[in-house]
Structures are given as structure tokens and as C-alpha cells.
């Protein structure tokens, strides 16, 4: 696994803090590889035959498989351990950030010769769907502020994403942005030169920054609901010498004028918001795009792209990991939602986009057919106005 890039805003770990984080990564590998493969064996050899005997037919979908598996002691132990690891992973990062939070805040406040901007709204109301749970069990979710100029959840997210993913998003956690650019936009729109780009739900800007180097003449904007996320995002971008205009806004209803942007992107935003919000976001994208402008929203594949067992494992996120809209979003007809927002069906596309472009930037084509189980892909819904 690669080491995370150490920009000047990155929380520094002591020996013991790093050891805890490394252990959380190792435990994750054990849970998601060794134990997960045993789960599949138990399903095939025990739970599935029992279900067939009881119901006189095999499990038909993820719900049937859950019914078959939920009383299996090994599955329950795997599930408990997986949830425990998620909580302890955030704790291993959070305690490190808390120790040095005053220093990080001072660093952010004392940035010299800023090239980007940060606009926060003191009257901003966080949507209720973001405050009801700590999303993906991260304490404080995307928005919680405890002290003035708080950026703790941003710092936790920056380090935590790397620990959680064991570095698979690259040393700057920026693989999603690179994947959209290298494996979708560049191959499909080689002459596209957007002048204004918006990243919706940008968090700390992991996926935002690749667009700066890909489209050198573009003005880049990133919006998010969380002030501490944006505080950190701005400081991080400045530390990396990247110009971004960050602002605290809800992607459902922004303050930008009609037709402002040539390109609108999001990276794993859709599964964090409910259906009504997704519909609002698509309508807002249509309003904000200039004629000929493009939007692309990247996420994990939908349930209809998966076999029933893979869908069952995926749904664990909703049932046990504080991802309330994970399954809701994966059951949607996103193409229908996009066309209802105003985009034509002829210019609306679903695509599978290869991952790991931060490591292999020369891959040229998006994946055209589902291949969830055999090669790493993102799912994307895209449209041109």
C-alpha cells in the first residue's frame, strides 16, 4: 500500500497512532477478504439449501438471501466485527486529529498568498437527512462544528478515507476525479474545454483537484453542506497550490446564476442523499449547465448490475453502517430521473468507468458493459444539455 501524501495540512501520527491505524487496515483486510469468502461458502453450503428446503425455491434476491443468512452465527460475527472495525477506524484517526486540532486550525487561518477562496454561510441550515445519523459512522458526519473555525471532520475524513480504503484511491485520495477525466471525459469528449466546473458535494476536495490540471483554463468551484469540511478543503487545496473556489451550499438549490457551468460533477454524492434530493440535484444541474454543458455523477454500481449475493453484501451498508440512502439510491432508475429533470434521453448515458486512474492514467475507454465482479469500475450517470 502506498503512503498517503503528506501535505502541510495532513494530521501527523505518532508511532502508536500509526500502529493503531495500520492494525485497523489489517483487520479490514481480514474481514473483507478471508471472512467474507467464508460467508459465501456458508451461504452456498448451508443457508441456501436450508432456504430452499423451507420455501421450495432458491433465494430470488438480496432480501431472500438476508433472510437465509441473518441467523447464521458466522455471518452475524462477521457483521459485528465489520461494524466494530468501522467505528474503531474512525476513532484511530479522530483521536490523532483531536490531539493536534488547535495547530491545524492555526495553520488554516494563517495561509499566506491565497490563490483560491472560501465562502461560508453562517445562516446555512444543514438538511435533516444529513443530521439524523453520523453518515458511514464517522463521528460528526460531514457537518458537526464544536469550536470556532472547526475543521476536525475534514481532517478526519482526509486521513480516514485513506485508512478505510487502504490507499486504493491513491496517495491523495483522488482516484474518482482522475477516473472521470481519463476514462470518461477525455475519451468521449476529447475536444471539450470547460471554462467553469462545479463539483457538487466536494467534501475536502479529493476528487475536485484533478480537474485543475486536466482543464488548465477552467475556473473550479466546489460546494458542500459542511463548513468544517470546506474549512479543511480550502486549506488543503492551498497547501497543494491548487486554486479552487469553495462555498457552503446545498447542491439541491445553489446561488449560482442559470447557465454558469460547462461541466458539473459529483463523486459518490448520490448515495448520501434521499431520492427527493437526487431529483432536486438533477434539476439544479440542468439549470446550472450552459448549452452543450455536461454533467456526470459517479457512484458505485446499482443493484441491477449485481448478482443477488453481491447485492446482499452491498446492502450491509444500509442495514449496519449508517448509510441510510445507499440501497434506496441503488434501486432507482436514474436515467428516468435525469430525463424528468429536463435532459433528453438521447443525450443521457449510463456508463461503467474504470477505477485506479491515479495509478494508470492512460486507460482510454469507459467500460460499456457491467463487469462488477471481475474488474474494478465506477458507475456513472451522465447527460449533456
mmCIF file of C-alpha atoms in Angstrom:
data_model
loop_
_atom_site.group_PDB
_atom_site.id
_atom_site.type_symbol
_atom_site.label_atom_id
_atom_site.label_comp_id
_atom_site.label_asym_id
_atom_site.label_seq_id
_atom_site.Cartn_x
_atom_site.Cartn_y
_atom_site.Cartn_z
ATOM 1 C CA UNK A 1 0.000 0.000 0.000
ATOM 2 C CA UNK A 2 1.265 3.475 -0.847
ATOM 3 C CA UNK A 3 1.861 6.020 1.900
ATOM 4 C CA UNK A 4 -0.516 8.962 1.935
ATOM 5 C CA UNK A 5 0.903 12.186 0.534
ATOM 6 C CA UNK A 6 1.993 14.439 3.398
ATOM 7 C CA UNK A 7 0.779 17.929 2.525
ATOM 8 C CA UNK A 8 1.160 20.573 5.216
ATOM 9 C CA UNK A 9 -2.433 20.243 6.499
ATOM 10 C CA UNK A 10 -2.246 16.474 6.897
ATOM 11 C CA UNK A 11 -2.625 15.371 10.536
ATOM 12 C CA UNK A 12 0.637 13.818 11.696
ATOM 13 C CA UNK A 13 0.609 10.497 13.528
ATOM 14 C CA UNK A 14 2.675 9.377 16.477
ATOM 15 C CA UNK A 15 4.173 5.890 16.437
ATOM 16 C CA UNK A 16 1.271 4.482 18.441
ATOM 17 C CA UNK A 17 -1.395 6.291 16.414
ATOM 18 C CA UNK A 18 0.039 4.948 13.178
ATOM 19 C CA UNK A 19 0.224 1.449 14.655
ATOM 20 C CA UNK A 20 -3.473 1.608 15.548
ATOM 21 C CA UNK A 21 -4.390 2.806 12.075
ATOM 22 C CA UNK A 22 -2.276 0.097 10.458
ATOM 23 C CA UNK A 23 -3.984 -2.501 12.617
ATOM 24 C CA UNK A 24 -7.389 -1.209 11.528
ATOM 25 C CA UNK A 25 -6.303 -1.623 7.914
ATOM 26 C CA UNK A 26 -5.090 -5.170 8.546
ATOM 27 C CA UNK A 27 -8.303 -6.048 10.346
ATOM 28 C CA UNK A 28 -10.285 -4.676 7.419
ATOM 29 C CA UNK A 29 -8.375 -6.929 5.017
ATOM 30 C CA UNK A 30 -9.107 -9.952 7.206
ATOM 31 C CA UNK A 31 -12.816 -9.113 7.471
ATOM 32 C CA UNK A 32 -13.386 -8.220 3.834
ATOM 33 C CA UNK A 33 -11.276 -10.960 2.276
ATOM 34 C CA UNK A 34 -10.837 -14.042 4.429
ATOM 35 C CA UNK A 35 -14.032 -13.775 6.452
ATOM 36 C CA UNK A 36 -16.114 -12.564 3.503
ATOM 37 C CA UNK A 37 -15.089 -15.565 1.399
ATOM 38 C CA UNK A 38 -16.150 -17.879 4.224
ATOM 39 C CA UNK A 39 -19.511 -16.108 4.335
ATOM 40 C CA UNK A 40 -20.060 -17.031 0.690
ATOM 41 C CA UNK A 41 -19.243 -20.680 1.428
ATOM 42 C CA UNK A 42 -21.690 -20.739 4.324
ATOM 43 C CA UNK A 43 -24.363 -19.267 2.088
ATOM 44 C CA UNK A 44 -23.816 -21.800 -0.683
ATOM 45 C CA UNK A 45 -23.396 -24.857 1.542
ATOM 46 C CA UNK A 46 -25.709 -24.142 4.479
ATOM 47 C CA UNK A 47 -28.005 -21.121 4.269
ATOM 48 C CA UNK A 48 -29.112 -21.538 0.656
ATOM 49 C CA UNK A 49 -30.012 -25.255 0.971
ATOM 50 C CA UNK A 50 -31.905 -24.519 4.198
ATOM 51 C CA UNK A 51 -33.849 -21.735 2.486
ATOM 52 C CA UNK A 52 -34.664 -23.973 -0.485
ATOM 53 C CA UNK A 53 -35.897 -26.728 1.791
ATOM 54 C CA UNK A 54 -38.111 -24.322 3.726
ATOM 55 C CA UNK A 55 -39.517 -22.331 0.792
ATOM 56 C CA UNK A 56 -39.272 -24.886 -2.034
ATOM 57 C CA UNK A 57 -37.356 -22.422 -4.202
ATOM 58 C CA UNK A 58 -33.892 -20.849 -4.101
ATOM 59 C CA UNK A 59 -33.365 -17.288 -2.839
ATOM 60 C CA UNK A 60 -34.547 -14.889 -5.538
ATOM 61 C CA UNK A 61 -32.985 -11.601 -4.442
ATOM 62 C CA UNK A 62 -30.928 -9.853 -1.779
ATOM 63 C CA UNK A 63 -33.873 -9.835 0.629
ATOM 64 C CA UNK A 64 -34.244 -13.614 0.424
ATOM 65 C CA UNK A 65 -30.525 -14.057 0.976
ATOM 66 C CA UNK A 66 -30.643 -11.822 4.052
ATOM 67 C CA UNK A 67 -33.481 -13.944 5.397
ATOM 68 C CA UNK A 68 -31.399 -17.046 4.763
ATOM 69 C CA UNK A 69 -28.214 -15.644 6.306
ATOM 70 C CA UNK A 70 -29.323 -13.493 9.215
ATOM 71 C CA UNK A 71 -29.371 -16.357 11.720
ATOM 72 C CA UNK A 72 -26.047 -17.822 10.644
ATOM 73 C CA UNK A 73 -23.638 -17.283 13.527
ATOM 74 C CA UNK A 74 -20.611 -16.765 11.281
ATOM 75 C CA UNK A 75 -22.392 -14.058 9.274
ATOM 76 C CA UNK A 76 -23.509 -12.351 12.481
ATOM 77 C CA UNK A 77 -19.969 -12.439 13.849
ATOM 78 C CA UNK A 78 -18.613 -11.058 10.558
ATOM 79 C CA UNK A 79 -21.197 -8.280 10.622
ATOM 80 C CA UNK A 80 -20.464 -7.302 14.223
ATOM 81 C CA UNK A 81 -16.727 -7.287 13.608
ATOM 82 C CA UNK A 82 -17.135 -5.251 10.419
ATOM 83 C CA UNK A 83 -19.180 -2.601 12.260
ATOM 84 C CA UNK A 84 -16.696 -2.597 15.148
ATOM 85 C CA UNK A 85 -13.800 -2.114 12.742
ATOM 86 C CA UNK A 86 -15.575 0.813 11.084
ATOM 87 C CA UNK A 87 -16.114 2.575 14.415
ATOM 88 C CA UNK A 88 -12.593 1.893 15.644
ATOM 89 C CA UNK A 89 -11.071 3.017 12.346
ATOM 90 C CA UNK A 90 -12.654 6.454 12.759
ATOM 91 C CA UNK A 91 -11.581 6.508 16.409
ATOM 92 C CA UNK A 92 -7.982 5.700 15.472
ATOM 93 C CA UNK A 93 -7.959 8.729 13.177
ATOM 94 C CA UNK A 94 -10.151 11.013 15.276
ATOM 95 C CA UNK A 95 -8.015 10.816 18.398
ATOM 96 C CA UNK A 96 -4.966 11.796 16.349
ATOM 97 C CA UNK A 97 -6.773 14.791 14.833
ATOM 98 C CA UNK A 98 -8.164 15.895 18.194
ATOM 99 C CA UNK A 99 -4.661 15.957 19.687
ATOM 100 C CA UNK A 100 -3.429 18.482 17.105
ATOM 101 C CA UNK A 101 -6.654 20.280 16.175
ATOM 102 C CA UNK A 102 -5.621 23.702 17.582
ATOM 103 C CA UNK A 103 -2.446 23.589 15.497
ATOM 104 C CA UNK A 104 -4.368 22.619 12.346
ATOM 105 C CA UNK A 105 -6.828 25.476 12.846
ATOM 106 C CA UNK A 106 -3.980 27.966 13.244
ATOM 107 C CA UNK A 107 -2.347 26.660 10.063
ATOM 108 C CA UNK A 108 -5.596 27.102 8.139
ATOM 109 C CA UNK A 109 -6.130 30.635 9.470
ATOM 110 C CA UNK A 110 -2.586 31.729 8.654
ATOM 111 C CA UNK A 111 -2.445 30.722 4.998
ATOM 112 C CA UNK A 112 -0.453 33.318 3.085
ATOM 113 C CA UNK A 113 -0.912 34.408 -0.547
ATOM 114 C CA UNK A 114 -4.136 32.502 -1.050
ATOM 115 C CA UNK A 115 -4.977 31.623 -4.641
ATOM 116 C CA UNK A 116 -8.451 30.169 -4.057
ATOM 117 C CA UNK A 117 -11.404 31.261 -1.961
ATOM 118 C CA UNK A 118 -13.682 30.047 0.829
ATOM 119 C CA UNK A 119 -17.230 31.317 1.357
ATOM 120 C CA UNK A 120 -19.185 30.058 4.371
ATOM 121 C CA UNK A 121 -22.795 30.847 5.232
ATOM 122 C CA UNK A 122 -23.368 31.437 8.975
ATOM 123 C CA UNK A 123 -27.114 31.039 8.424
ATOM 124 C CA UNK A 124 -26.856 27.822 6.429
ATOM 125 C CA UNK A 125 -29.295 25.115 7.516
ATOM 126 C CA UNK A 126 -27.951 21.584 7.295
ATOM 127 C CA UNK A 127 -30.528 19.262 5.661
ATOM 128 C CA UNK A 128 -32.231 16.990 8.174
ATOM 129 C CA UNK A 129 -31.199 13.909 6.221
ATOM 130 C CA UNK A 130 -27.566 14.779 6.992
ATOM 131 C CA UNK A 131 -28.040 15.323 10.723
ATOM 132 C CA UNK A 132 -30.157 12.324 11.717
ATOM 133 C CA UNK A 133 -27.205 9.904 11.687
ATOM 134 C CA UNK A 134 -23.428 10.128 11.566
ATOM 135 C CA UNK A 135 -23.010 9.134 7.924
ATOM 136 C CA UNK A 136 -20.893 5.969 7.486
ATOM 137 C CA UNK A 137 -20.344 6.050 11.263
ATOM 138 C CA UNK A 138 -17.910 8.960 11.063
ATOM 139 C CA UNK A 139 -18.401 10.908 14.315
ATOM 140 C CA UNK A 140 -19.958 14.244 13.467
ATOM 141 C CA UNK A 141 -20.781 13.273 9.907
ATOM 142 C CA UNK A 142 -19.885 15.912 7.323
ATOM 143 C CA UNK A 143 -21.069 18.943 9.235
ATOM 144 C CA UNK A 144 -20.506 18.990 13.008
ATOM 145 C CA UNK A 145 -18.696 22.004 14.452
ATOM 146 C CA UNK A 146 -17.633 22.100 18.100
ATOM 147 C CA UNK A 147 -15.312 25.104 18.248
ATOM 148 C CA UNK A 148 -14.724 28.241 16.194
ATOM 149 C CA UNK A 149 -13.150 27.578 12.776
ATOM 150 C CA UNK A 150 -13.542 23.860 13.398
ATOM 151 C CA UNK A 151 -12.143 21.644 10.663
ATOM 152 C CA UNK A 152 -11.879 18.388 12.588
ATOM 153 C CA UNK A 153 -14.290 16.326 10.483
ATOM 154 C CA UNK A 154 -12.456 17.449 7.349
ATOM 155 C CA UNK A 155 -9.100 16.345 8.731
ATOM 156 C CA UNK A 156 -10.617 13.083 9.957
ATOM 157 C CA UNK A 157 -12.137 12.476 6.535
ATOM 158 C CA UNK A 158 -8.875 13.143 4.689
ATOM 159 C CA UNK A 159 -6.903 10.645 6.723
ATOM 160 C CA UNK A 160 -9.839 8.312 7.371
ATOM 161 C CA UNK A 161 -10.637 7.755 3.698
ATOM 162 C CA UNK A 162 -7.060 6.638 3.118
ATOM 163 C CA UNK A 163 -7.093 4.290 6.106
ATOM 164 C CA UNK A 164 -10.552 2.951 5.232
ATOM 165 C CA UNK A 165 -9.640 2.282 1.609
ATOM 166 C CA UNK A 166 -6.135 1.048 2.397
ATOM 167 C CA UNK A 167 -4.799 3.574 -0.082
ATOM 168 C CA UNK A 168 -6.695 2.277 -3.096
ATOM 169 C CA UNK A 169 -7.873 5.784 -4.045
ATOM 170 C CA UNK A 170 -4.267 6.901 -4.428
ATOM 171 C CA UNK A 171 -1.898 8.899 -2.252
ATOM 172 C CA UNK A 172 -4.178 11.962 -2.499
ATOM 173 C CA UNK A 173 -7.479 10.023 -2.386
ATOM 174 C CA UNK A 174 -8.175 11.453 -5.833
ATOM 175 C CA UNK A 175 -8.846 8.400 -7.983
ATOM 176 C CA UNK A 176 -12.503 9.229 -8.617
ATOM 177 C CA UNK A 177 -11.700 12.574 -10.185
ATOM 178 C CA UNK A 178 -8.931 11.076 -12.301
ATOM 179 C CA UNK A 179 -11.189 8.203 -13.368
ATOM 180 C CA UNK A 180 -13.933 10.544 -14.590
ATOM 181 C CA UNK A 181 -11.413 12.615 -16.531
ATOM 182 C CA UNK A 182 -9.217 9.878 -18.001
ATOM 183 C CA UNK A 183 -11.787 7.148 -18.540
ATOM 184 C CA UNK A 184 -14.912 9.088 -19.453
ATOM 185 C CA UNK A 185 -14.499 12.749 -20.338
ATOM 186 C CA UNK A 186 -11.263 12.615 -22.328
ATOM 187 C CA UNK A 187 -12.207 9.578 -24.455
ATOM 188 C CA UNK A 188 -15.783 10.693 -25.117
ATOM 189 C CA UNK A 189 -15.248 14.458 -25.370
ATOM 190 C CA UNK A 190 -11.623 14.898 -26.498
ATOM 191 C CA UNK A 191 -12.179 18.493 -27.619
ATOM 192 C CA UNK A 192 -14.205 19.523 -24.579
ATOM 193 C CA UNK A 193 -12.649 22.527 -22.837
ATOM 194 C CA UNK A 194 -14.900 23.644 -19.985
ATOM 195 C CA UNK A 195 -14.348 27.148 -18.682
ATOM 196 C CA UNK A 196 -16.274 26.703 -15.425
ATOM 197 C CA UNK A 197 -16.523 23.450 -13.471
ATOM 198 C CA UNK A 198 -18.619 22.652 -10.389
ATOM 199 C CA UNK A 199 -18.003 19.722 -8.033
ATOM 200 C CA UNK A 200 -21.152 19.024 -6.008
ATOM 201 C CA UNK A 201 -20.676 17.527 -2.548
ATOM 202 C CA UNK A 202 -16.941 18.070 -2.807
ATOM 203 C CA UNK A 203 -16.141 17.180 0.840
ATOM 204 C CA UNK A 204 -12.434 18.021 1.316
ATOM 205 C CA UNK A 205 -11.744 18.293 -2.406
ATOM 206 C CA UNK A 206 -10.174 14.901 -3.043
ATOM 207 C CA UNK A 207 -11.908 14.495 -6.398
ATOM 208 C CA UNK A 208 -12.053 18.220 -7.158
ATOM 209 C CA UNK A 209 -8.361 18.892 -7.616
ATOM 210 C CA UNK A 210 -7.697 16.609 -10.621
ATOM 211 C CA UNK A 211 -9.888 18.875 -12.780
ATOM 212 C CA UNK A 212 -7.466 21.747 -12.211
ATOM 213 C CA UNK A 213 -4.626 20.007 -14.015
ATOM 214 C CA UNK A 214 -6.877 18.410 -16.633
ATOM 215 C CA UNK A 215 -8.507 21.697 -17.650
ATOM 216 C CA UNK A 216 -5.892 24.362 -17.039
ATOM 217 C CA UNK A 217 -8.009 27.313 -18.154
ATOM 218 C CA UNK A 218 -11.083 26.370 -16.130
ATOM 219 C CA UNK A 219 -12.437 28.112 -13.051
ATOM 220 C CA UNK A 220 -13.126 25.407 -10.462
ATOM 221 C CA UNK A 221 -15.850 25.547 -7.809
ATOM 222 C CA UNK A 222 -16.585 23.055 -5.041
ATOM 223 C CA UNK A 223 -19.680 23.090 -2.844
ATOM 224 C CA UNK A 224 -20.628 21.124 0.244
ATOM 225 C CA UNK A 225 -23.041 21.426 3.163
ATOM 226 C CA UNK A 226 -20.336 21.065 5.814
ATOM 227 C CA UNK A 227 -18.414 24.155 6.941
ATOM 228 C CA UNK A 228 -15.644 22.138 8.666
ATOM 229 C CA UNK A 229 -15.234 20.063 5.522
ATOM 230 C CA UNK A 230 -14.827 23.230 3.485
ATOM 231 C CA UNK A 231 -12.502 24.866 6.021
ATOM 232 C CA UNK A 232 -10.187 21.912 5.616
ATOM 233 C CA UNK A 233 -10.754 21.604 1.852
ATOM 234 C CA UNK A 234 -9.664 25.197 1.308
ATOM 235 C CA UNK A 235 -6.574 24.874 3.496
ATOM 236 C CA UNK A 236 -5.663 21.565 1.847
ATOM 237 C CA UNK A 237 -6.028 22.971 -1.673
ATOM 238 C CA UNK A 238 -3.865 25.956 -0.759
ATOM 239 C CA UNK A 239 -1.261 23.629 0.737
ATOM 240 C CA UNK A 240 -1.206 21.754 -2.570
ATOM 241 C CA UNK A 241 -1.080 25.036 -4.542
ATOM 242 C CA UNK A 242 -4.421 24.362 -6.250
ATOM 243 C CA UNK A 243 -6.892 27.156 -6.982
ATOM 244 C CA UNK A 244 -10.478 26.261 -6.032
ATOM 245 C CA UNK A 245 -13.435 28.426 -5.034
ATOM 246 C CA UNK A 246 -15.148 26.585 -2.188
ATOM 247 C CA UNK A 247 -18.568 27.631 -0.893
ATOM 248 C CA UNK A 248 -21.072 26.248 1.588
ATOM 249 C CA UNK A 249 -24.149 25.360 -0.421
ATOM 250 C CA UNK A 250 -26.756 22.648 -0.825
ATOM 251 C CA UNK A 251 -26.490 21.066 -4.272
ATOM 252 C CA UNK A 252 -30.284 20.933 -4.399
ATOM 253 C CA UNK A 253 -30.530 24.717 -4.577
ATOM 254 C CA UNK A 254 -27.411 26.795 -5.196
ATOM 255 C CA UNK A 255 -26.959 30.552 -5.578
ATOM 256 C CA UNK A 256 -25.204 30.370 -8.957
ATOM 257 C CA UNK A 257 -26.946 32.020 -11.941
ATOM 258 C CA UNK A 258 -28.548 29.948 -14.697
ATOM 259 C CA UNK A 259 -26.102 28.506 -17.217
ATOM 260 C CA UNK A 260 -22.998 29.195 -15.132
ATOM 261 C CA UNK A 261 -21.123 25.930 -15.661
ATOM 262 C CA UNK A 262 -19.879 23.916 -18.616
ATOM 263 C CA UNK A 263 -19.179 20.835 -16.501
ATOM 264 C CA UNK A 264 -20.841 19.628 -13.295
ATOM 265 C CA UNK A 265 -19.527 16.554 -11.496
ATOM 266 C CA UNK A 266 -20.119 14.652 -8.295
ATOM 267 C CA UNK A 267 -18.284 11.719 -6.775
ATOM 268 C CA UNK A 268 -20.257 9.334 -4.506
ATOM 269 C CA UNK A 269 -22.702 12.112 -3.622
ATOM 270 C CA UNK A 270 -25.867 10.395 -4.837
ATOM 271 C CA UNK A 271 -25.864 7.552 -2.315
ATOM 272 C CA UNK A 272 -25.577 10.060 0.553
ATOM 273 C CA UNK A 273 -28.886 11.797 -0.206
ATOM 274 C CA UNK A 274 -32.546 10.677 -0.451
ATOM 275 C CA UNK A 275 -34.487 10.295 -3.671
ATOM 276 C CA UNK A 276 -36.210 13.675 -3.478
ATOM 277 C CA UNK A 277 -32.811 15.346 -3.090
ATOM 278 C CA UNK A 278 -31.381 13.439 -6.061
ATOM 279 C CA UNK A 279 -34.270 14.722 -8.177
ATOM 280 C CA UNK A 280 -33.608 18.263 -6.974
ATOM 281 C CA UNK A 281 -29.899 17.918 -7.755
ATOM 282 C CA UNK A 282 -30.615 16.786 -11.306
ATOM 283 C CA UNK A 283 -32.972 19.716 -11.864
ATOM 284 C CA UNK A 284 -30.372 22.071 -10.441
ATOM 285 C CA UNK A 285 -27.733 20.635 -12.766
ATOM 286 C CA UNK A 286 -29.985 21.300 -15.739
ATOM 287 C CA UNK A 287 -30.484 24.888 -14.588
ATOM 288 C CA UNK A 288 -26.798 25.497 -13.964
ATOM 289 C CA UNK A 289 -25.408 23.989 -17.154
ATOM 290 C CA UNK A 290 -24.700 26.120 -20.184
ATOM 291 C CA UNK A 291 -25.994 24.875 -23.573
ATOM 292 C CA UNK A 292 -23.871 21.875 -24.518
ATOM 293 C CA UNK A 293 -22.669 21.542 -20.937
ATOM 294 C CA UNK A 294 -22.074 18.110 -19.415
ATOM 295 C CA UNK A 295 -22.869 16.601 -16.042
ATOM 296 C CA UNK A 296 -21.547 13.305 -14.703
ATOM 297 C CA UNK A 297 -22.306 11.744 -11.337
ATOM 298 C CA UNK A 298 -20.034 8.906 -10.212
ATOM 299 C CA UNK A 299 -21.040 6.258 -7.688
ATOM 300 C CA UNK A 300 -20.862 2.534 -7.039
ATOM 301 C CA UNK A 301 -22.875 0.229 -9.331
ATOM 302 C CA UNK A 302 -26.624 -0.163 -8.910
ATOM 303 C CA UNK A 303 -28.302 -3.333 -7.664
ATOM 304 C CA UNK A 304 -29.490 -4.271 -11.137
ATOM 305 C CA UNK A 305 -25.834 -4.518 -12.134
ATOM 306 C CA UNK A 306 -25.118 -7.099 -9.429
ATOM 307 C CA UNK A 307 -25.948 -10.723 -8.813
ATOM 308 C CA UNK A 308 -28.214 -11.290 -5.813
ATOM 309 C CA UNK A 309 -25.427 -12.274 -3.418
ATOM 310 C CA UNK A 310 -23.284 -9.235 -4.258
ATOM 311 C CA UNK A 311 -26.338 -7.027 -3.737
ATOM 312 C CA UNK A 312 -26.972 -8.688 -0.368
ATOM 313 C CA UNK A 313 -23.422 -7.928 0.768
ATOM 314 C CA UNK A 314 -23.693 -4.366 -0.555
ATOM 315 C CA UNK A 315 -26.895 -3.738 1.371
ATOM 316 C CA UNK A 316 -24.988 -4.301 4.606
ATOM 317 C CA UNK A 317 -24.002 -0.631 4.299
ATOM 318 C CA UNK A 318 -27.601 0.493 4.745
ATOM 319 C CA UNK A 319 -28.517 -2.073 7.377
ATOM 320 C CA UNK A 320 -25.444 -1.718 9.575
ATOM 321 C CA UNK A 321 -23.157 1.162 8.584
ATOM 322 C CA UNK A 322 -25.236 4.355 8.829
ATOM 323 C CA UNK A 323 -25.697 4.642 5.059
ATOM 324 C CA UNK A 324 -29.472 5.268 5.046
ATOM 325 C CA UNK A 325 -29.739 6.035 1.323
ATOM 326 C CA UNK A 326 -27.228 3.500 -0.008
ATOM 327 C CA UNK A 327 -29.851 0.933 -1.010
ATOM 328 C CA UNK A 328 -32.536 3.469 -1.868
ATOM 329 C CA UNK A 329 -30.280 5.060 -4.468
ATOM 330 C CA UNK A 330 -29.175 1.714 -5.938
ATOM 331 C CA UNK A 331 -32.766 0.757 -6.708
ATOM 332 C CA UNK A 332 -33.500 3.961 -8.649
ATOM 333 C CA UNK A 333 -33.985 4.436 -12.370
ATOM 334 C CA UNK A 334 -31.521 7.306 -12.599
ATOM 335 C CA UNK A 335 -31.977 7.747 -16.331
ATOM 336 C CA UNK A 336 -35.676 8.405 -15.780
ATOM 337 C CA UNK A 337 -34.878 10.936 -13.058
ATOM 338 C CA UNK A 338 -32.382 12.716 -15.319
ATOM 339 C CA UNK A 339 -34.817 12.967 -18.229
ATOM 340 C CA UNK A 340 -37.560 14.179 -15.899
ATOM 341 C CA UNK A 341 -35.157 16.965 -14.894
ATOM 342 C CA UNK A 342 -35.092 18.207 -18.495
ATOM 343 C CA UNK A 343 -32.263 16.317 -20.193
ATOM 344 C CA UNK A 344 -33.080 14.449 -23.390
ATOM 345 C CA UNK A 345 -32.902 10.660 -23.308
ATOM 346 C CA UNK A 346 -30.675 10.734 -26.416
ATOM 347 C CA UNK A 347 -28.052 12.706 -24.508
ATOM 348 C CA UNK A 348 -28.296 10.745 -21.254
ATOM 349 C CA UNK A 349 -25.830 7.917 -20.700
ATOM 350 C CA UNK A 350 -25.142 5.231 -18.135
ATOM 351 C CA UNK A 351 -21.545 4.042 -18.186
ATOM 352 C CA UNK A 352 -19.074 1.929 -16.278
ATOM 353 C CA UNK A 353 -15.873 3.851 -15.684
ATOM 354 C CA UNK A 354 -12.630 2.077 -14.864
ATOM 355 C CA UNK A 355 -11.099 2.818 -11.473
ATOM 356 C CA UNK A 356 -7.479 3.382 -10.462
ATOM 357 C CA UNK A 357 -6.668 6.118 -12.958
ATOM 358 C CA UNK A 358 -4.429 7.823 -10.418
ATOM 359 C CA UNK A 359 -2.109 4.837 -10.982
ATOM 360 C CA UNK A 360 -2.833 4.042 -14.648
ATOM 361 C CA UNK A 361 -3.773 7.355 -16.286
ATOM 362 C CA UNK A 362 -3.551 6.077 -19.866
ATOM 363 C CA UNK A 363 -6.592 3.790 -19.853
ATOM 364 C CA UNK A 364 -8.715 5.138 -22.652
ATOM 365 C CA UNK A 365 -12.298 3.879 -22.658
ATOM 366 C CA UNK A 366 -15.130 3.659 -20.129
ATOM 367 C CA UNK A 367 -16.454 0.179 -19.569
ATOM 368 C CA UNK A 368 -19.582 -0.300 -21.659
ATOM 369 C CA UNK A 369 -20.981 -3.455 -20.061
ATOM 370 C CA UNK A 370 -21.446 -4.434 -16.421
ATOM 371 C CA UNK A 371 -18.442 -6.232 -15.018
ATOM 372 C CA UNK A 372 -18.802 -5.595 -11.313
ATOM 373 C CA UNK A 373 -17.461 -8.943 -10.171
ATOM 374 C CA UNK A 374 -14.433 -9.185 -12.469
ATOM 375 C CA UNK A 375 -12.934 -5.712 -12.856
ATOM 376 C CA UNK A 376 -12.987 -2.522 -10.799
ATOM 377 C CA UNK A 377 -15.445 0.021 -12.150
ATOM 378 C CA UNK A 378 -17.438 3.003 -11.030
ATOM 379 C CA UNK A 379 -20.969 3.544 -12.270
ATOM 380 C CA UNK A 380 -21.780 6.910 -13.823
ATOM 381 C CA UNK A 381 -24.932 8.673 -14.928
ATOM 382 C CA UNK A 382 -24.105 11.434 -17.395
ATOM 383 C CA UNK A 383 -26.008 13.849 -19.603
ATOM 384 C CA UNK A 384 -25.392 16.755 -21.946
ATOM 385 C CA UNK A 385 -27.676 19.778 -22.096
#
